[in-house]
């Protein structure tokens, strides 16, 4: 596809939320030998992760983040015109999690609310959708929530996933802006790889599968790796070309925090300095697509006071799906992170 563009939107705030429970892979893992743990965590770059309790859903993490963002911005609940909930760990099959969140945030009945069932690539898609809605007129404020609790669907005996995943939620507040800059996006899918990362039971294809392992995620790591190193460099080049820019014009590349080895390989292949690629895997693990806004709030970005940062947000993985959003982050935009105690439920 060609790079698509939007104008007339700005990011007012990005807030992230993680559970308070910290799991140390080296000291808290009892399923594998110390040698196995060091091998996996050394390659992936994951030392610790945040784990949601059994009663905490991605919606709870996103609600907590959204409340912080709205409070910091002084947004009244009835001023939000659109709510987009991006998740592959919904509260229910139905209703949509967006409706649950809409109620808990006290948003007005004029507010459009819907789910987007994407994972690792979901954040660029969500930003594009919100920007399109704001660009079209009529909508003034939008919330893009992206949250995942992948530790809830990981088999603790499967070292290919159980030592990697962490839980997180986020809220990105966007506003219509008459002088908003041009943003650029490239969005792609290859459904032939749908089986490479999948939970085979629990949906209506196999509603009550007897094998408990089929209710946990399975991942073809080699296929995902090959997909990433093939598709993401081309995605970056395509986005830059469509925007008429070079990699030197981008302040930060905010990658989905998939795997340290993969991310560093991408940087080498694209001649991108590691100084431009924040990596937070060590303390949070792979939190799915929510890792992009989490990296924005936890990645210690250097933000000049006199100009906006130019960011390329890059998501890739389950689906197979991949996408980018080349956006601006102004100095006054709020970046904050909060925690949610596992004994609490934001949506209770």
Coordinates of C-alpha atoms in Angstrom, one line a residue:
X1 CA 0.0 0.0 0.0
X2 CA 1.0 3.6 -0.4
X3 CA 1.9 5.7 2.7
X4 CA -1.3 7.4 4.0
X5 CA -1.3 10.8 5.6
X6 CA -3.4 12.7 8.1
X7 CA -3.4 16.3 9.3
X8 CA -5.2 18.2 12.1
X9 CA -4.4 16.1 15.1
X10 CA -2.0 16.4 18.0
X11 CA -1.0 14.1 20.9
X12 CA -1.9 15.8 24.2
X13 CA -0.9 13.0 26.5
X14 CA 0.4 9.4 26.7
X15 CA 0.0 7.6 30.0
X16 CA 0.9 4.0 30.8
X17 CA 0.0 1.7 33.6
X18 CA 1.6 -1.5 34.8
X19 CA 0.7 -3.8 37.7
X20 CA 2.7 -3.4 40.9
X21 CA 3.8 -7.0 41.0
X22 CA 7.3 -7.4 39.7
X23 CA 8.5 -10.9 38.6
X24 CA 12.3 -11.4 38.4
X25 CA 13.1 -14.1 35.8
X26 CA 16.3 -15.1 37.5
X27 CA 15.1 -15.5 41.0
X28 CA 11.4 -16.1 40.7
X29 CA 11.3 -18.7 37.9
X30 CA 10.9 -22.3 39.1
X31 CA 10.0 -24.1 35.9
X32 CA 13.4 -24.1 34.2
X33 CA 17.1 -24.5 35.1
X34 CA 19.2 -21.5 35.8
X35 CA 21.1 -22.2 32.5
X36 CA 17.9 -22.2 30.5
X37 CA 16.7 -19.0 32.1
X38 CA 20.0 -17.2 31.5
X39 CA 20.1 -18.3 27.9
X40 CA 16.5 -17.2 27.1
X41 CA 16.6 -13.9 29.1
X42 CA 20.1 -13.0 27.8
X43 CA 18.9 -13.3 24.2
X44 CA 15.6 -11.6 24.7
X45 CA 16.9 -9.0 27.1
X46 CA 14.2 -9.6 29.7
X47 CA 15.3 -9.6 33.3
X48 CA 11.9 -8.7 35.0
X49 CA 8.3 -8.4 34.1
X50 CA 5.1 -6.9 35.6
X51 CA 2.3 -9.5 36.2
X52 CA -1.4 -8.7 36.5
X53 CA -3.4 -10.6 39.1
X54 CA -6.1 -13.0 38.2
X55 CA -8.8 -10.4 38.7
X56 CA -7.0 -7.6 36.7
X57 CA -7.7 -7.2 33.0
X58 CA -6.2 -5.0 30.3
X59 CA -9.2 -2.8 30.7
X60 CA -8.3 -2.1 34.3
X61 CA -4.8 -1.0 33.3
X62 CA -6.1 1.2 30.5
X63 CA -8.8 2.8 32.7
X64 CA -6.2 3.7 35.3
X65 CA -4.0 5.2 32.6
X66 CA -7.0 7.1 31.0
X67 CA -8.1 8.6 34.3
X68 CA -4.6 9.9 34.9
X69 CA -4.4 11.4 31.4
X70 CA -7.8 13.0 31.6
X71 CA -7.0 14.4 35.1
X72 CA -3.7 15.8 34.0
X73 CA -5.3 17.4 30.9
X74 CA -8.3 18.7 32.8
X75 CA -10.6 16.8 30.3
X76 CA -14.2 16.5 31.4
X77 CA -15.7 13.0 30.8
X78 CA -18.3 14.4 28.4
X79 CA -15.7 16.1 26.3
X80 CA -14.3 12.9 24.8
X81 CA -15.8 12.1 21.4
X82 CA -14.2 8.8 20.5
X83 CA -12.8 5.8 22.4
X84 CA -10.7 3.2 20.6
X85 CA -9.8 0.1 22.7
X86 CA -7.0 -1.9 21.1
X87 CA -6.5 -5.3 22.7
X88 CA -6.4 -9.0 22.1
X89 CA -7.1 -9.8 25.8
X90 CA -10.7 -8.4 26.1
X91 CA -12.8 -8.7 29.2
X92 CA -15.5 -10.6 27.4
X93 CA -16.4 -12.0 24.0
X94 CA -19.3 -9.5 24.1
X95 CA -19.9 -6.7 24.8
X96 CA -16.9 -4.9 23.5
X97 CA -14.3 -3.9 26.1
X98 CA -14.6 -0.3 24.8
X99 CA -18.2 -0.3 26.2
X100 CA -17.0 -1.5 29.6
X101 CA -14.3 1.2 29.6
X102 CA -16.8 3.9 28.3
X103 CA -19.0 3.2 31.3
X104 CA -16.2 3.2 33.9
X105 CA -14.8 6.5 32.6
X106 CA -18.3 8.1 32.6
X107 CA -18.1 9.1 29.0
X108 CA -21.2 10.7 27.2
X109 CA -23.6 8.9 25.0
X110 CA -22.4 11.0 22.0
X111 CA -19.0 9.2 22.3
X112 CA -18.2 6.5 19.7
X113 CA -16.6 3.5 21.3
X114 CA -15.3 0.4 19.7
X115 CA -12.6 -2.4 19.9
X116 CA -9.8 -3.1 17.6
X117 CA -8.6 -6.7 17.8
X118 CA -5.0 -6.2 16.9
X119 CA -1.9 -7.1 19.0
X120 CA 1.7 -6.1 18.3
X121 CA 0.9 -3.8 15.4
X122 CA -2.2 -2.3 17.1
X123 CA -0.8 1.0 18.3
X124 CA 0.0 2.6 14.9
X125 CA -3.3 1.4 13.7
X126 CA -5.1 2.9 16.6
X127 CA -3.3 6.3 16.2
X128 CA -4.2 6.3 12.5
X129 CA -7.9 5.6 13.2
X130 CA -8.1 8.3 15.8
X131 CA -6.3 10.9 13.6
X132 CA -8.6 10.0 10.7
X133 CA -11.7 10.6 13.0
X134 CA -10.3 14.0 14.2
X135 CA -9.3 15.0 10.7
X136 CA -12.8 14.3 9.4
X137 CA -14.4 17.1 11.6
X138 CA -17.0 16.8 14.3
X139 CA -14.7 14.9 16.7
X140 CA -12.5 17.1 18.9
X141 CA -11.0 14.6 21.4
X142 CA -10.2 10.9 21.2
X143 CA -8.7 8.3 23.5
X144 CA -6.7 5.4 22.1
X145 CA -6.3 2.8 24.8
X146 CA -4.0 -0.2 24.2
X147 CA -3.6 -2.8 26.8
X148 CA -2.6 -6.5 27.0
X149 CA -2.2 -9.1 29.7
X150 CA -0.3 -11.8 27.8
X151 CA 0.9 -13.4 31.0
X152 CA -2.6 -14.6 31.5
X153 CA -2.5 -16.7 28.4
X154 CA 1.1 -17.9 28.6
X155 CA 1.9 -21.5 29.5
X156 CA 4.3 -21.3 32.4
X157 CA 6.1 -24.5 31.2
X158 CA 6.7 -23.0 27.7
X159 CA 10.0 -21.2 28.0
X160 CA 9.6 -19.6 24.5
X161 CA 6.9 -17.3 25.9
X162 CA 6.6 -17.6 29.7
X163 CA 9.9 -15.8 30.4
X164 CA 9.2 -13.0 27.9
X165 CA 5.7 -11.6 28.4
X166 CA 4.7 -8.8 30.8
X167 CA 1.4 -6.9 31.3
X168 CA 0.6 -3.2 30.6
X169 CA -2.0 -0.8 29.6
X170 CA -2.0 2.7 28.1
X171 CA -4.0 5.7 27.2
X172 CA -3.1 8.2 24.4
X173 CA -5.2 11.4 24.3
X174 CA -5.4 13.1 21.0
X175 CA -7.0 16.5 20.1
X176 CA -8.0 18.1 16.9
X177 CA -5.7 20.9 16.0
X178 CA -6.1 23.4 13.1
X179 CA -2.3 23.6 12.7
X180 CA -1.6 19.9 13.4
X181 CA 1.4 18.6 11.4
X182 CA 1.2 16.0 8.6
X183 CA 1.5 12.4 10.0
X184 CA 2.4 9.4 7.8
X185 CA 1.4 5.8 8.2
X186 CA 2.1 2.4 6.4
X187 CA -0.1 -0.5 7.5
X188 CA 0.2 -4.1 6.3
X189 CA -1.1 -7.6 6.8
X190 CA -0.3 -11.1 5.8
X191 CA -3.0 -13.5 7.0
X192 CA -1.2 -16.5 5.6
X193 CA 0.9 -16.4 8.8
X194 CA -2.1 -16.3 11.2
X195 CA -1.1 -19.7 12.7
X196 CA 2.4 -18.6 13.6
X197 CA 1.2 -17.1 16.9
X198 CA -2.2 -18.3 18.1
X199 CA -4.4 -19.4 20.9
X200 CA -6.2 -22.3 19.3
X201 CA -9.0 -23.0 21.8
X202 CA -11.5 -20.7 23.5
X203 CA -12.9 -19.0 20.4
X204 CA -15.8 -20.3 18.5
X205 CA -13.6 -22.4 16.2
X206 CA -12.8 -24.6 19.2
X207 CA -14.9 -23.3 22.0
X208 CA -14.2 -25.8 24.8
X209 CA -11.1 -27.6 23.7
X210 CA -10.0 -30.3 26.1
X211 CA -6.3 -29.7 25.8
X212 CA -5.4 -26.9 28.3
X213 CA -2.3 -26.1 26.3
X214 CA -4.5 -25.1 23.4
X215 CA -5.9 -22.3 25.6
X216 CA -2.4 -20.8 25.9
X217 CA -0.5 -19.0 23.2
X218 CA 1.8 -21.0 20.9
X219 CA 4.4 -19.2 18.9
X220 CA 6.6 -20.2 16.0
X221 CA 9.6 -18.1 17.1
X222 CA 11.7 -18.8 13.9
X223 CA 8.9 -17.8 11.6
X224 CA 8.2 -14.6 13.6
X225 CA 11.9 -13.7 13.6
X226 CA 12.2 -14.2 9.8
X227 CA 9.0 -12.2 9.2
X228 CA 10.3 -9.4 11.3
X229 CA 13.7 -9.0 9.7
X230 CA 12.1 -9.2 6.3
X231 CA 9.2 -6.8 6.8
X232 CA 10.2 -4.2 9.3
X233 CA 13.2 -2.7 7.4
X234 CA 11.1 -2.4 4.3
X235 CA 8.4 -0.8 6.4
X236 CA 10.8 1.8 7.8
X237 CA 12.1 2.6 4.3
X238 CA 8.6 2.9 2.9
X239 CA 7.4 5.3 5.6
X240 CA 10.4 7.5 5.3
X241 CA 10.1 7.6 1.5
X242 CA 6.4 8.5 1.7
X243 CA 7.2 11.3 4.1
X244 CA 10.1 12.6 2.1
X245 CA 12.5 12.1 5.0
X246 CA 15.6 10.1 6.0
X247 CA 16.3 8.2 9.2
X248 CA 18.4 11.2 10.3
X249 CA 15.2 13.3 10.4
X250 CA 13.7 11.0 13.0
X251 CA 14.5 11.7 16.7
X252 CA 13.4 8.3 18.0
X253 CA 12.3 5.0 16.6
X254 CA 9.8 3.5 19.1
X255 CA 9.7 -0.2 18.3
X256 CA 7.3 -2.8 19.7
X257 CA 9.5 -4.3 22.4
X258 CA 9.6 -7.8 21.0
X259 CA 13.1 -9.1 21.6
X260 CA 16.4 -7.3 22.3
X261 CA 18.3 -9.4 19.7
X262 CA 15.7 -8.6 17.0
X263 CA 15.6 -4.9 17.8
X264 CA 19.4 -4.5 17.7
X265 CA 19.5 -6.5 14.4
X266 CA 17.0 -4.1 12.9
X267 CA 19.0 -1.1 14.0
X268 CA 22.2 -2.6 12.4
X269 CA 20.4 -3.4 9.2
X270 CA 18.9 0.1 8.9
X271 CA 22.0 1.9 10.2
X272 CA 20.0 3.4 13.1
X273 CA 21.9 4.5 16.1
X274 CA 20.9 2.6 19.3
X275 CA 20.7 6.1 20.9
X276 CA 17.5 6.6 18.9
X277 CA 15.9 3.3 19.9
X278 CA 14.8 3.1 23.6
X279 CA 14.7 -0.4 24.9
X280 CA 12.7 -1.1 28.1
X281 CA 12.5 -5.0 27.8
X282 CA 14.9 -5.5 30.8
X283 CA 12.3 -4.3 33.3
X284 CA 8.9 -4.9 31.6
X285 CA 9.3 -7.7 29.1
X286 CA 7.2 -7.9 25.9
X287 CA 3.9 -6.3 26.7
X288 CA 2.5 -6.8 23.2
X289 CA 1.5 -3.7 21.2
X290 CA 1.1 -1.7 24.5
X291 CA 4.9 -1.8 24.6
X292 CA 5.0 1.2 22.2
X293 CA 3.2 3.7 24.5
X294 CA 4.9 2.1 27.5
X295 CA 8.3 2.9 25.9
X296 CA 7.2 6.5 25.3
X297 CA 6.6 6.9 29.0
X298 CA 9.5 4.8 30.3
X299 CA 12.1 5.2 27.6
X300 CA 13.6 8.4 29.0
X301 CA 13.3 10.4 25.8
X302 CA 15.3 13.6 25.6
X303 CA 12.7 16.3 24.8
X304 CA 13.9 19.8 23.7
X305 CA 11.8 22.6 25.0
X306 CA 11.7 24.5 21.7
X307 CA 10.6 21.9 19.2
X308 CA 8.5 18.8 18.7
X309 CA 10.1 15.4 18.6
X310 CA 9.6 13.4 15.4
X311 CA 8.8 9.8 16.3
X312 CA 8.4 6.7 14.2
X313 CA 6.2 4.2 16.0
X314 CA 6.7 0.6 14.6
X315 CA 4.6 -2.4 15.5
X316 CA 4.9 -5.9 14.1
X317 CA 3.9 -9.5 15.0
X318 CA 0.8 -11.6 15.5
X319 CA -1.6 -11.7 12.6
X320 CA 0.8 -11.4 10.8
X321 CA 0.4 -7.6 10.9
X322 CA 2.8 -4.7 10.8
X323 CA 2.5 -1.0 10.7
X324 CA 4.1 2.4 11.3
X325 CA 3.1 5.9 12.3
X326 CA 5.4 8.8 11.8
X327 CA 4.1 11.5 14.2
X328 CA 5.1 14.6 16.2
X329 CA 5.3 14.9 19.9
X330 CA 5.2 18.5 21.1
X331 CA 7.1 19.7 24.2
X332 CA 3.9 20.3 26.1
X333 CA 2.5 16.8 25.6
X334 CA 2.3 14.9 28.8
X335 CA 4.2 11.6 29.3
X336 CA 3.5 9.8 32.5
X337 CA 3.3 6.3 34.0
X338 CA 1.3 4.9 36.9
X339 CA 0.9 1.5 38.6
X340 CA -2.1 -0.5 39.6
X341 CA -2.1 -2.7 42.7
X342 CA -3.2 -6.2 41.9
X343 CA -5.6 -6.1 44.8
X344 CA -7.5 -3.3 43.0
X345 CA -9.7 -3.3 39.9
X346 CA -10.1 0.0 38.1
X347 CA -13.4 -1.2 36.6
X348 CA -14.8 -2.6 39.9

